[in-house]
């Protein structure tokens, strides 16, 4: 009787308290991508996400709460002199708060206003390295220099030192992660790739997002110099997801984490 009793208690506890968070596979596909690109992308996704799902990569965020009809928009590669402002205008129009993973090096006089504007309008300004290298090709010291220099620039412009980072190209391995984690940063990947970096047609981007969206998705988009099609696709993405019943949550709320020091 006794072992059975304990087993039942254990079962009850598991059911009540131990809701294991689900870590998604990364979605996002398009017939517009050629076979080679699709294969390359799928291989990268498996190689990167499997160690997170199996608990070998720690402190890596892929998605939010999969039980809620919420999504979080994230934009990489700002600031630039053009598209960042356009994205901010659209977000303002729809009253949506998003996250910007920004690159440190372009935060010069010309682009500094886009950084402060994003922060002032309630968006998160986060770390996307100093000049967009593959962090896996750098030494530990170089990785830390990339992260520190960028967070310091952001702090200089916004008063806040971000501790959330997104590696360029999503490129991480155990060594890189150990460095990132040891220095107090948390890695934020994504669960839905809009593919706006590859698809230059706004309808293909919209279609990809709408058909692949799931509860708790962190959606990857771009707002850099080359990303005109992202800007064109964004209003319809927001409108369609809203019609489908999704709410847009800031990343901090979505994954319950502090974005800044
Ligand atoms: Zn990037």
Coordinates of N, CA and C and ligand atoms in Angstrom, one line a residue:
X1 N 0.8 -1.2 0.0 CA 0.0 0.0 0.0 C 0.9 1.3 0.0
X2 N 1.9 1.2 0.9 CA 2.7 2.4 1.1 C 3.3 3.0 -0.2
X3 N 4.0 2.2 -1.0 CA 4.6 2.7 -2.2 C 3.5 3.3 -3.2
X4 N 2.4 2.6 -3.2 CA 1.3 3.1 -4.1 C 0.8 4.5 -3.6
X5 N 0.7 4.6 -2.3 CA 0.2 5.9 -1.7 C 1.2 7.0 -2.1
X6 N 2.5 6.7 -2.0 CA 3.5 7.8 -2.3 C 3.4 8.1 -3.8
X7 N 3.2 7.0 -4.6 CA 3.2 7.2 -6.0 C 2.0 8.1 -6.4
X8 N 0.9 7.9 -5.7 CA -0.3 8.7 -6.0 C -0.1 10.2 -5.6
X9 N 0.6 10.4 -4.5 CA 0.9 11.7 -4.0 C 1.8 12.4 -5.1
X10 N 2.8 11.7 -5.5 CA 3.7 12.2 -6.5 C 3.0 12.6 -7.8
X11 N 2.1 11.7 -8.2 CA 1.3 12.0 -9.4 C 0.5 13.2 -9.3
X12 N -0.1 13.4 -8.1 CA -1.0 14.5 -7.8 C -0.2 15.8 -7.9
X13 N 1.0 15.8 -7.2 CA 1.9 16.9 -7.2 C 2.3 17.3 -8.6
X14 N 2.6 16.3 -9.4 CA 3.1 16.6 -10.8 C 2.0 17.3 -11.5
X15 N 0.8 16.8 -11.3 CA -0.4 17.3 -12.1 C -0.7 18.7 -11.6
X16 N -0.5 19.0 -10.3 CA -0.9 20.3 -9.8 C 0.2 21.4 -9.9
X17 N 1.4 21.0 -9.7 CA 2.4 22.0 -9.6 C 3.5 22.0 -10.7
X18 N 3.8 20.8 -11.2 CA 5.0 20.8 -12.0 C 4.6 20.9 -13.5
X19 N 4.1 22.0 -13.8 CA 3.8 22.3 -15.3 C 5.1 22.6 -16.0
X20 N 5.6 21.6 -16.6 CA 6.9 21.8 -17.3 C 6.7 22.7 -18.5
X21 N 7.4 23.8 -18.6 CA 7.2 24.7 -19.7 C 7.6 24.0 -21.0
X22 N 6.8 24.3 -22.0 CA 7.0 23.7 -23.3 C 8.0 24.6 -24.1
X23 N 9.0 24.0 -24.6 CA 9.9 24.8 -25.5 C 9.6 24.3 -27.0
X24 N 9.2 25.3 -27.7 CA 8.8 25.0 -29.1 C 10.0 24.7 -30.0
X25 N 9.7 24.0 -31.1 CA 10.5 24.0 -32.2 C 10.3 25.4 -32.9
X26 N 11.3 25.8 -33.7 CA 11.1 27.1 -34.4 C 10.3 26.8 -35.6
X27 N 9.3 27.6 -35.8 CA 8.5 27.6 -37.0 C 8.8 28.8 -37.9
X28 N 8.2 28.7 -39.1 CA 8.4 29.7 -40.1 C 8.9 29.1 -41.4
X29 N 8.1 29.1 -42.4 CA 8.5 28.5 -43.7 C 7.9 29.2 -44.8
X30 N 8.4 29.0 -46.0 CA 7.8 29.6 -47.2 C 8.2 28.8 -48.4
X31 N 7.3 28.6 -49.3 CA 7.6 28.0 -50.6 C 8.6 28.9 -51.4
X32 N 8.7 30.1 -51.0 CA 9.6 31.0 -51.7 C 11.1 30.8 -51.4
X33 N 11.3 30.0 -50.3 CA 12.7 29.6 -50.0 C 13.1 28.4 -50.8
X34 N 14.4 28.4 -51.4 CA 14.8 27.3 -52.2 C 15.1 26.1 -51.2
X35 N 15.3 24.9 -51.8 CA 15.5 23.7 -51.1 C 16.8 23.8 -50.2
X36 N 17.8 24.3 -50.7 CA 19.1 24.4 -50.0 C 18.9 25.3 -48.7
X37 N 18.2 26.4 -48.9 CA 18.0 27.4 -47.8 C 17.2 26.7 -46.7
X38 N 16.1 26.0 -47.1 CA 15.2 25.3 -46.2 C 15.9 24.3 -45.4
X39 N 16.8 23.5 -46.1 CA 17.6 22.5 -45.4 C 18.5 23.1 -44.4
X40 N 19.2 24.1 -44.8 CA 20.2 24.8 -44.0 C 19.5 25.3 -42.7
X41 N 18.3 25.9 -42.9 CA 17.5 26.5 -41.8 C 17.1 25.4 -40.9
X42 N 16.5 24.4 -41.4 CA 16.0 23.3 -40.5 C 17.2 22.6 -39.7
X43 N 18.3 22.5 -40.4 CA 19.5 21.9 -39.6 C 19.9 22.9 -38.5
X44 N 20.0 24.2 -38.8 CA 20.3 25.1 -37.7 C 19.3 25.1 -36.6
X45 N 18.0 25.0 -36.9 CA 17.0 25.0 -35.9 C 17.1 23.8 -35.0
X46 N 17.3 22.6 -35.6 CA 17.5 21.4 -34.8 C 18.7 21.5 -33.9
X47 N 19.8 21.9 -34.5 CA 21.1 21.9 -33.8 C 21.0 22.9 -32.6
X48 N 20.2 23.9 -32.8 CA 20.2 25.0 -31.7 C 19.1 24.7 -30.7
X49 N 18.0 24.3 -31.1 CA 16.8 24.2 -30.2 C 16.8 22.8 -29.4
X50 N 17.3 21.8 -30.0 CA 17.3 20.5 -29.3 C 18.1 20.6 -28.0
X51 N 19.3 21.1 -27.9 CA 20.0 21.2 -26.6 C 19.2 22.1 -25.6
X52 N 18.4 23.1 -26.1 CA 17.6 23.9 -25.2 C 16.5 23.0 -24.6
X53 N 15.8 22.3 -25.5 CA 14.7 21.4 -25.1 C 15.2 20.3 -24.2
X54 N 16.4 19.8 -24.4 CA 16.9 18.7 -23.5 C 17.6 19.2 -22.3
X55 N 17.6 20.6 -22.1 CA 18.2 21.1 -20.9 C 19.7 21.3 -20.9
X56 N 20.3 21.1 -22.0 CA 21.8 21.2 -22.0 C 22.2 22.7 -22.2
X57 N 21.5 23.4 -23.0 CA 21.7 24.9 -23.0 C 20.8 25.5 -22.0
X58 N 21.3 26.3 -21.1 CA 20.5 26.9 -20.0 C 20.4 28.4 -20.3
X59 N 19.4 29.0 -19.7 CA 19.2 30.4 -19.7 C 19.0 30.9 -21.2
X60 N 18.3 30.1 -21.9 CA 18.0 30.5 -23.3 C 16.5 30.5 -23.5
X61 N 15.9 31.6 -23.9 CA 14.5 31.7 -24.1 C 14.1 31.6 -25.5
X62 N 13.1 30.7 -25.8 CA 12.6 30.5 -27.1 C 11.2 31.0 -27.4
X63 N 10.4 30.8 -26.4 CA 8.9 31.2 -26.5 C 8.4 31.5 -25.1
X64 N 7.2 32.0 -25.1 CA 6.5 32.3 -23.8 C 5.5 31.2 -23.5
X65 N 4.5 31.6 -22.7 CA 3.5 30.7 -22.2 C 2.6 30.1 -23.3
X66 N 2.7 28.8 -23.5 CA 2.0 28.2 -24.6 C 0.5 28.0 -24.3
X67 N 0.0 28.4 -23.1 CA -1.4 28.2 -22.8 C -2.2 29.5 -23.1
X68 N -1.5 30.6 -23.4 CA -2.2 31.9 -23.5 C -2.1 32.3 -25.0
X69 N -3.2 33.0 -25.4 CA -3.2 33.5 -26.8 C -2.5 34.8 -26.9
X70 N -1.2 34.8 -26.6 CA -0.3 36.0 -26.7 C 0.9 35.7 -27.6
X71 N 1.4 36.8 -28.1 CA 2.6 36.8 -28.9 C 3.5 38.0 -28.5
X72 N 4.8 37.9 -28.8 CA 5.6 39.0 -28.5 C 6.4 39.3 -29.8
X73 N 6.4 40.6 -30.2 CA 7.1 41.0 -31.4 C 8.5 41.5 -31.1
X74 N 9.5 41.0 -31.9 CA 10.9 41.4 -31.7 C 11.5 41.8 -33.0
X75 N 12.3 42.9 -33.0 CA 12.9 43.4 -34.2 C 14.4 43.5 -34.0
X76 N 15.1 42.9 -34.9 CA 16.6 42.9 -34.9 C 17.2 43.9 -35.8
X77 N 18.4 44.3 -35.5 CA 19.3 45.0 -36.4 C 19.1 46.5 -36.5
X78 N 18.2 47.1 -35.6 CA 18.2 48.6 -35.5 C 19.5 49.0 -34.8
X79 N 19.8 50.3 -34.7 CA 19.1 51.4 -35.3 C 19.6 51.7 -36.7
X80 N 18.6 52.2 -37.6 CA 19.0 52.7 -38.8 C 18.3 54.1 -39.0
X81 N 18.6 54.8 -40.1 CA 18.1 56.1 -40.1 C 16.7 56.2 -40.7
X82 N 16.1 55.0 -41.0 CA 14.8 55.0 -41.7 C 13.8 54.0 -41.2
X83 N 14.1 52.8 -41.3 CA 13.1 51.7 -41.0 C 12.8 51.7 -39.5
X84 N 13.7 51.9 -38.6 CA 13.4 51.9 -37.2 C 12.2 52.9 -36.8
X85 N 12.4 54.1 -37.4 CA 11.3 55.1 -37.2 C 10.0 54.6 -37.7
X86 N 10.0 54.0 -38.9 CA 8.7 53.6 -39.5 C 8.1 52.5 -38.7
X87 N 8.9 51.6 -38.2 CA 8.4 50.5 -37.3 C 7.8 51.1 -36.1
X88 N 8.5 52.1 -35.5 CA 8.0 52.7 -34.3 C 6.7 53.5 -34.5
X89 N 6.5 54.1 -35.7 CA 5.3 54.8 -36.1 C 4.1 53.8 -36.1
X90 N 4.4 52.6 -36.7 CA 3.3 51.6 -36.9 C 2.9 51.0 -35.5
X91 N 3.9 50.8 -34.7 CA 3.7 50.2 -33.3 C 2.9 51.2 -32.5
X92 N 3.2 52.5 -32.7 CA 2.5 53.6 -32.0 C 1.0 53.6 -32.4
X93 N 0.8 53.5 -33.7 CA -0.5 53.6 -34.3 C -1.4 52.5 -33.7
X94 N -0.9 51.3 -33.6 CA -1.7 50.1 -33.1 C -1.5 50.0 -31.6
X95 N -0.8 50.8 -30.9 CA -0.5 50.7 -29.5 C 0.0 49.4 -29.1
X96 N 1.0 48.9 -29.8 CA 1.7 47.6 -29.5 C 3.1 47.9 -28.9
X97 N 3.4 47.2 -27.8 CA 4.8 47.3 -27.3 C 5.6 46.1 -27.8
X98 N 6.9 46.4 -28.2 CA 7.7 45.4 -28.8 C 9.1 45.5 -28.2
X99 N 10.0 44.6 -28.7 CA 11.4 44.6 -28.3 C 12.3 44.8 -29.5
X100 N 13.3 45.6 -29.3 CA 14.3 45.9 -30.3 C 15.7 45.4 -29.9
X101 N 16.2 44.4 -30.6 CA 17.5 43.9 -30.3 C 18.4 44.7 -31.2
X102 N 19.2 45.7 -30.6 CA 19.9 46.7 -31.4 C 21.4 46.4 -31.4
X103 N 22.0 46.9 -32.5 CA 23.5 46.8 -32.7 C 24.1 48.0 -32.2
X104 N 25.2 47.9 -31.4 CA 25.9 49.0 -30.8 C 26.6 50.0 -31.7
X105 N 27.3 49.4 -32.7 CA 28.1 50.3 -33.6 C 27.3 51.4 -34.3
X106 N 26.2 51.1 -34.9 CA 25.4 52.2 -35.6 C 24.8 53.2 -34.7
X107 N 24.9 53.1 -33.4 CA 24.3 54.1 -32.5 C 25.1 55.4 -32.4
X108 N 25.3 56.0 -33.6 CA 26.0 57.3 -33.6 C 25.0 58.4 -33.5
X109 N 25.5 59.6 -33.8 CA 24.6 60.8 -33.6 C 23.3 60.7 -34.5
X110 N 23.5 60.2 -35.7 CA 22.4 60.2 -36.7 C 21.3 59.2 -36.2
X111 N 21.7 58.1 -35.6 CA 20.8 57.1 -35.3 C 20.4 57.1 -33.8
X112 N 21.0 57.9 -33.0 CA 20.8 57.8 -31.6 C 19.3 58.1 -31.2
X113 N 18.7 59.0 -32.0 CA 17.3 59.3 -31.7 C 16.4 58.2 -31.8
X114 N 16.6 57.2 -32.7 CA 15.8 56.0 -32.8 C 15.9 55.2 -31.6
X115 N 17.1 55.2 -31.0 CA 17.3 54.3 -29.8 C 16.5 55.0 -28.6
X116 N 16.7 56.3 -28.4 CA 16.0 56.9 -27.3 C 14.5 56.9 -27.5
X117 N 14.1 57.1 -28.8 CA 12.6 57.1 -29.1 C 12.0 55.7 -28.8
X118 N 12.7 54.7 -29.2 CA 12.1 53.3 -28.9 C 11.9 53.1 -27.4
X119 N 12.9 53.6 -26.6 CA 12.9 53.4 -25.2 C 11.8 54.3 -24.6
X120 N 11.7 55.6 -25.0 CA 10.7 56.5 -24.5 C 9.3 56.1 -24.8
X121 N 9.1 55.4 -25.9 CA 7.8 55.0 -26.3 C 7.4 53.6 -25.7
X122 N 8.2 53.1 -24.7 CA 7.8 52.0 -24.0 C 8.2 50.6 -24.5
X123 N 9.1 50.7 -25.5 CA 9.6 49.4 -26.0 C 10.9 49.0 -25.3
X124 N 11.3 47.7 -25.3 CA 12.5 47.3 -24.8 C 13.6 47.5 -25.8
X125 N 14.8 48.1 -25.3 CA 15.9 48.2 -26.2 C 17.0 47.3 -25.7
X126 N 17.3 46.2 -26.5 CA 18.1 45.1 -26.0 C 19.3 44.9 -26.8
X127 N 20.1 44.0 -26.5 CA 21.5 43.8 -27.0 C 21.6 42.8 -28.1
X128 N 22.1 43.3 -29.3 CA 22.2 42.4 -30.4 C 23.7 42.4 -30.9
X129 N 24.6 42.6 -30.0 CA 26.1 42.7 -30.2 C 26.5 44.1 -30.8
X130 N 27.8 44.3 -30.9 CA 28.3 45.6 -31.3 C 28.3 45.7 -32.8
X131 N 28.8 44.7 -33.5 CA 28.9 44.8 -35.0 C 28.5 43.6 -35.7
X132 N 27.6 42.8 -35.0 CA 26.9 41.7 -35.7 C 27.8 40.6 -36.2
X133 N 28.8 40.1 -35.4 CA 29.6 38.9 -35.8 C 28.9 37.6 -35.4
X134 N 29.4 36.5 -35.9 CA 29.0 35.2 -35.3 C 29.7 35.0 -34.0
X135 N 29.0 35.0 -32.9 CA 29.7 35.0 -31.6 C 30.5 33.7 -31.4
X136 N 30.0 32.6 -32.1 CA 30.7 31.3 -32.0 C 32.1 31.3 -32.6
X137 N 32.4 32.4 -33.4 CA 33.8 32.5 -34.0 C 34.7 33.3 -33.2
X138 N 34.2 33.9 -32.0 CA 35.0 34.8 -31.2 C 35.5 34.2 -30.0
X139 N 36.5 34.7 -29.4 CA 37.0 34.3 -28.1 C 36.0 34.8 -27.0
X140 N 36.1 34.2 -25.9 CA 35.3 34.6 -24.7 C 35.4 36.1 -24.4
X141 N 36.6 36.6 -24.5 CA 36.9 38.0 -24.2 C 36.2 38.9 -25.3
X142 N 36.3 38.4 -26.5 CA 35.7 39.2 -27.6 C 34.1 39.2 -27.5
X143 N 33.6 38.1 -27.1 CA 32.1 38.0 -26.9 C 31.7 39.0 -25.8
X144 N 32.4 39.0 -24.7 CA 32.0 39.9 -23.6 C 32.2 41.4 -24.0
X145 N 33.2 41.6 -24.8 CA 33.5 43.0 -25.3 C 32.3 43.4 -26.2
X146 N 31.8 42.6 -27.0 CA 30.7 42.8 -27.9 C 29.4 43.2 -27.0
X147 N 29.2 42.4 -26.0 CA 28.0 42.6 -25.2 C 28.1 43.8 -24.3
X148 N 29.2 44.0 -23.7 CA 29.4 45.1 -22.8 C 29.3 46.5 -23.5
X149 N 30.0 46.5 -24.6 CA 30.1 47.8 -25.4 C 28.7 48.2 -25.8
X150 N 27.9 47.2 -26.2 CA 26.5 47.5 -26.7 C 25.6 47.9 -25.5
X151 N 25.6 47.2 -24.5 CA 24.7 47.5 -23.3 C 25.1 48.9 -22.7
X152 N 26.5 49.2 -22.8 CA 26.9 50.5 -22.3 C 26.4 51.6 -23.1
X153 N 26.4 51.4 -24.4 CA 25.9 52.5 -25.3 C 24.4 52.7 -25.1
X154 N 23.7 51.5 -25.0 CA 22.2 51.6 -24.8 C 22.0 52.4 -23.4
X155 N 22.8 52.0 -22.4 CA 22.6 52.7 -21.1 C 22.9 54.2 -21.2
X156 N 23.9 54.5 -22.0 CA 24.3 55.9 -22.2 C 23.1 56.7 -22.8
X157 N 22.4 56.1 -23.8 CA 21.3 56.7 -24.5 C 19.9 56.6 -23.8
X158 N 19.7 55.6 -23.0 CA 18.4 55.4 -22.5 C 18.3 55.3 -21.0
X159 N 19.5 55.2 -20.3 CA 19.6 55.1 -18.9 C 19.4 53.7 -18.4
X160 N 19.2 52.8 -19.3 CA 19.0 51.4 -18.9 C 20.0 50.4 -19.5
X161 N 20.6 49.5 -18.7 CA 21.6 48.6 -19.1 C 20.9 47.2 -19.4
X162 N 20.7 46.8 -20.7 CA 20.0 45.6 -21.0 C 20.8 44.3 -20.6
X163 N 20.1 43.3 -20.1 CA 20.7 42.0 -19.8 C 20.2 40.9 -20.7
X164 N 19.2 41.3 -21.6 CA 18.7 40.3 -22.5 C 19.5 40.6 -23.9
X165 N 20.0 39.5 -24.4 CA 20.7 39.6 -25.7 C 20.2 38.6 -26.7
X166 N 20.4 38.9 -27.9 CA 20.1 38.0 -29.0 C 21.3 37.8 -29.9
X167 N 21.8 36.6 -30.0 CA 23.1 36.4 -30.8 C 22.8 36.6 -32.3
X168 N 23.6 37.4 -33.0 CA 23.4 37.5 -34.5 C 23.4 36.1 -35.1
X169 N 22.5 36.0 -36.1 CA 22.2 34.7 -36.8 C 21.8 33.6 -35.8
X170 N 21.4 33.9 -34.6 CA 21.1 32.9 -33.6 C 22.2 31.9 -33.4
X171 N 23.4 32.4 -33.6 CA 24.5 31.5 -33.6 C 25.1 31.3 -32.2
X172 N 24.9 30.2 -31.6 CA 25.4 29.9 -30.2 C 25.9 28.5 -30.1
X173 N 26.8 28.2 -29.2 CA 27.3 26.9 -28.8 C 27.5 26.9 -27.3
X174 N 27.9 25.8 -26.8 CA 28.0 25.7 -25.3 C 29.0 26.7 -24.8
X175 N 30.2 26.9 -25.5 CA 31.2 27.8 -25.0 C 30.7 29.2 -25.0
X176 N 30.0 29.6 -26.1 CA 29.5 31.0 -26.1 C 28.5 31.2 -25.0
X177 N 27.6 30.2 -24.9 CA 26.6 30.3 -23.8 C 27.2 30.4 -22.4
X178 N 28.2 29.6 -22.2 CA 28.8 29.7 -20.9 C 29.3 31.1 -20.6
X179 N 29.9 31.7 -21.6 CA 30.4 33.1 -21.5 C 29.3 34.1 -21.2
X180 N 28.2 34.0 -22.0 CA 27.1 34.9 -21.9 C 26.4 34.7 -20.5
X181 N 26.2 33.5 -20.1 CA 25.6 33.2 -18.8 C 26.4 33.7 -17.6
X182 N 27.7 33.5 -17.7 CA 28.6 33.9 -16.6 C 28.6 35.4 -16.4
X183 N 28.4 36.1 -17.5 CA 28.4 37.6 -17.4 C 27.0 38.1 -17.1
X184 N 26.0 37.3 -16.8 CA 24.7 37.8 -16.3 C 23.7 38.1 -17.5
X185 N 24.1 37.7 -18.7 CA 23.1 38.0 -19.8 C 22.2 36.7 -20.0
X186 N 21.0 37.0 -20.5 CA 20.2 35.9 -20.9 C 20.0 36.0 -22.4
X187 N 20.0 34.8 -23.0 CA 19.9 34.7 -24.5 C 18.4 34.6 -24.9
X188 N 18.0 35.4 -25.8 CA 16.6 35.3 -26.3 C 16.6 35.0 -27.8
X189 N 16.1 33.8 -28.1 CA 16.0 33.4 -29.5 C 14.6 33.7 -29.9
X190 N 13.9 32.9 -30.7 CA 12.6 33.1 -31.2 C 11.9 31.8 -31.5
X191 N 10.6 31.8 -31.6 CA 9.9 30.5 -31.9 C 9.3 30.6 -33.3
X192 N 9.1 31.8 -33.8 CA 8.5 32.0 -35.1 C 9.3 33.0 -35.9
X193 N 9.9 32.5 -37.0 CA 10.7 33.3 -37.8 C 9.8 33.9 -38.9
X194 N 9.7 35.2 -39.0 CA 8.8 35.8 -40.0 C 9.5 35.6 -41.4
X195 N 10.8 35.3 -41.4 CA 11.6 35.1 -42.6 C 11.6 36.4 -43.4
X196 N 11.4 37.5 -42.8 CA 11.5 38.8 -43.5 C 12.9 39.2 -44.0
X197 N 13.9 38.5 -43.5 CA 15.3 38.7 -43.9 C 15.5 38.0 -45.3
X198 N 14.6 37.0 -45.6 CA 14.8 36.2 -46.8 C 13.7 36.6 -47.8
X199 N 12.5 36.8 -47.3 CA 11.4 37.0 -48.2 C 11.2 38.5 -48.5
X200 N 11.4 38.9 -49.7 CA 11.3 40.4 -49.9 C 9.9 40.8 -50.3
X201 N 8.9 39.8 -50.3 CA 7.6 40.1 -50.7 C 6.7 40.2 -49.4
X202 N 6.0 41.3 -49.2 CA 5.3 41.5 -47.9 C 4.2 40.4 -47.7
X203 N 3.5 40.0 -48.8 CA 2.5 39.0 -48.6 C 3.0 37.6 -48.2
X204 N 4.2 37.3 -48.7 CA 4.8 36.0 -48.3 C 5.1 36.0 -46.8
X205 N 5.6 37.2 -46.3 CA 5.9 37.3 -44.9 C 4.6 37.2 -44.0
X206 N 3.6 37.9 -44.4 CA 2.3 37.9 -43.7 C 1.8 36.5 -43.7
X207 N 1.7 35.9 -44.8 CA 1.2 34.5 -44.9 C 2.0 33.5 -44.0
X208 N 3.3 33.7 -44.0 CA 4.1 32.8 -43.2 C 3.8 33.0 -41.7
X209 N 3.7 34.2 -41.2 CA 3.4 34.5 -39.8 C 2.0 34.0 -39.5
X210 N 1.0 34.3 -40.3 CA -0.4 34.0 -40.0 C -0.6 32.4 -39.9
X211 N 0.0 31.7 -40.9 CA -0.3 30.3 -40.9 C 0.5 29.5 -39.9
X212 N 1.6 30.1 -39.4 CA 2.5 29.3 -38.4 C 2.3 29.7 -37.0
X213 N 1.6 30.8 -36.7 CA 1.6 31.4 -35.3 C 1.0 30.4 -34.3
X214 N 1.6 30.4 -33.1 CA 1.1 29.5 -32.0 C 1.0 30.4 -30.7
X215 N 0.3 29.9 -29.7 CA 0.3 30.6 -28.4 C 1.7 30.8 -27.9
X216 N 2.0 32.0 -27.4 CA 3.2 32.2 -26.8 C 4.4 32.4 -27.7
X217 N 4.2 32.6 -29.0 CA 5.3 32.8 -29.9 C 6.1 34.0 -29.7
X218 N 7.4 33.9 -29.7 CA 8.2 35.1 -29.9 C 8.5 35.2 -31.3
X219 N 8.1 36.3 -31.9 CA 8.2 36.5 -33.4 C 9.4 37.3 -33.8
X220 N 10.2 36.7 -34.7 CA 11.4 37.4 -35.2 C 11.1 38.2 -36.4
X221 N 11.4 39.5 -36.3 CA 11.3 40.4 -37.5 C 12.6 41.3 -37.5
X222 N 12.7 42.1 -38.5 CA 13.9 43.0 -38.6 C 13.5 44.4 -38.9
X223 N 14.2 45.4 -38.4 CA 13.9 46.8 -38.6 C 15.2 47.5 -39.0
X224 N 16.1 46.8 -39.7 CA 17.3 47.5 -40.1 C 17.2 48.1 -41.5
X225 N 18.3 48.5 -42.0 CA 18.3 49.3 -43.3 C 17.7 48.5 -44.5
X226 N 17.9 47.2 -44.5 CA 17.6 46.4 -45.6 C 16.1 45.9 -45.5
X227 N 15.4 46.2 -44.5 CA 14.2 45.5 -44.2 C 12.9 46.3 -44.5
X228 N 12.9 46.8 -45.7 CA 11.7 47.6 -46.1 C 10.4 46.7 -46.2
X229 N 10.6 45.4 -46.6 CA 9.4 44.5 -46.7 C 8.9 44.2 -45.3
X230 N 9.7 44.2 -44.2 CA 9.2 44.0 -42.9 C 8.2 45.2 -42.5
X231 N 8.6 46.4 -42.9 CA 7.8 47.6 -42.6 C 6.5 47.5 -43.3
X232 N 6.5 47.0 -44.5 CA 5.3 46.9 -45.3 C 4.4 45.8 -44.8
X233 N 5.0 44.7 -44.3 CA 4.2 43.6 -43.8 C 3.6 43.8 -42.4
X234 N 4.2 44.7 -41.6 CA 3.9 44.8 -40.2 C 2.4 45.2 -39.9
X235 N 1.9 46.2 -40.5 CA 0.5 46.6 -40.2 C -0.5 45.4 -40.3
X236 N -0.4 44.7 -41.4 CA -1.3 43.6 -41.6 C -1.1 42.4 -40.7
X237 N 0.2 42.2 -40.3 CA 0.5 41.2 -39.3 C -0.2 41.5 -38.0
X238 N -0.1 42.8 -37.6 CA -0.7 43.2 -36.3 C -2.2 43.1 -36.4
X239 N -2.8 43.5 -37.5 CA -4.3 43.5 -37.7 C -4.8 42.1 -37.7
X240 N -4.1 41.2 -38.5 CA -4.6 39.8 -38.6 C -4.4 39.0 -37.3
X241 N -3.3 39.2 -36.6 CA -3.2 38.5 -35.4 C -4.2 39.0 -34.4
X242 N -4.5 40.3 -34.4 CA -5.5 40.8 -33.5 C -6.9 40.2 -33.8
X243 N -7.2 40.1 -35.1 CA -8.5 39.5 -35.5 C -8.5 38.0 -35.0
X244 N -7.4 37.4 -35.0 CA -7.3 36.0 -34.6 C -7.4 35.8 -33.1
X245 N -7.4 36.9 -32.4 CA -7.6 36.9 -30.9 C -6.3 36.9 -30.2
X246 N -5.2 37.2 -30.8 CA -3.9 37.3 -30.1 C -3.7 38.7 -29.5
X247 N -3.1 38.7 -28.3 CA -2.7 39.9 -27.6 C -1.2 40.0 -27.7
X248 N -0.7 41.2 -27.9 CA 0.8 41.5 -28.0 C 1.3 41.8 -26.6
X249 N 2.2 41.0 -26.1 CA 2.8 41.2 -24.8 C 4.3 41.7 -25.0
X250 N 4.7 42.6 -24.1 CA 6.1 42.9 -24.1 C 6.9 41.6 -23.6
X251 N 8.1 41.5 -24.1 CA 8.9 40.3 -23.8 C 9.0 40.0 -22.3
X252 N 9.3 41.1 -21.5 CA 9.4 40.9 -20.1 C 8.2 40.3 -19.5
X253 N 7.0 40.7 -19.9 CA 5.8 40.1 -19.3 C 5.6 38.7 -19.9
X254 N 5.9 38.5 -21.1 CA 5.7 37.2 -21.8 C 6.5 36.1 -21.1
X255 N 7.7 36.4 -20.8 CA 8.6 35.3 -20.2 C 8.9 35.6 -18.8
X256 N 8.3 36.6 -18.2 CA 8.5 36.9 -16.8 C 10.0 37.0 -16.4
X257 N 10.6 38.0 -17.0 CA 12.1 38.2 -16.8 C 12.4 39.7 -16.8
X258 N 13.4 40.0 -16.0 CA 13.9 41.4 -16.0 C 14.8 41.7 -17.2
X259 N 14.4 42.8 -18.0 CA 15.2 43.1 -19.2 C 16.5 43.8 -18.9
X260 N 16.5 44.6 -17.8 CA 17.6 45.5 -17.5 C 18.2 45.3 -16.1
X261 N 19.4 45.7 -16.0 CA 20.2 45.6 -14.7 C 19.5 46.4 -13.7
Ligands
LIG1 ZN1 20.8 40.5 -36.7

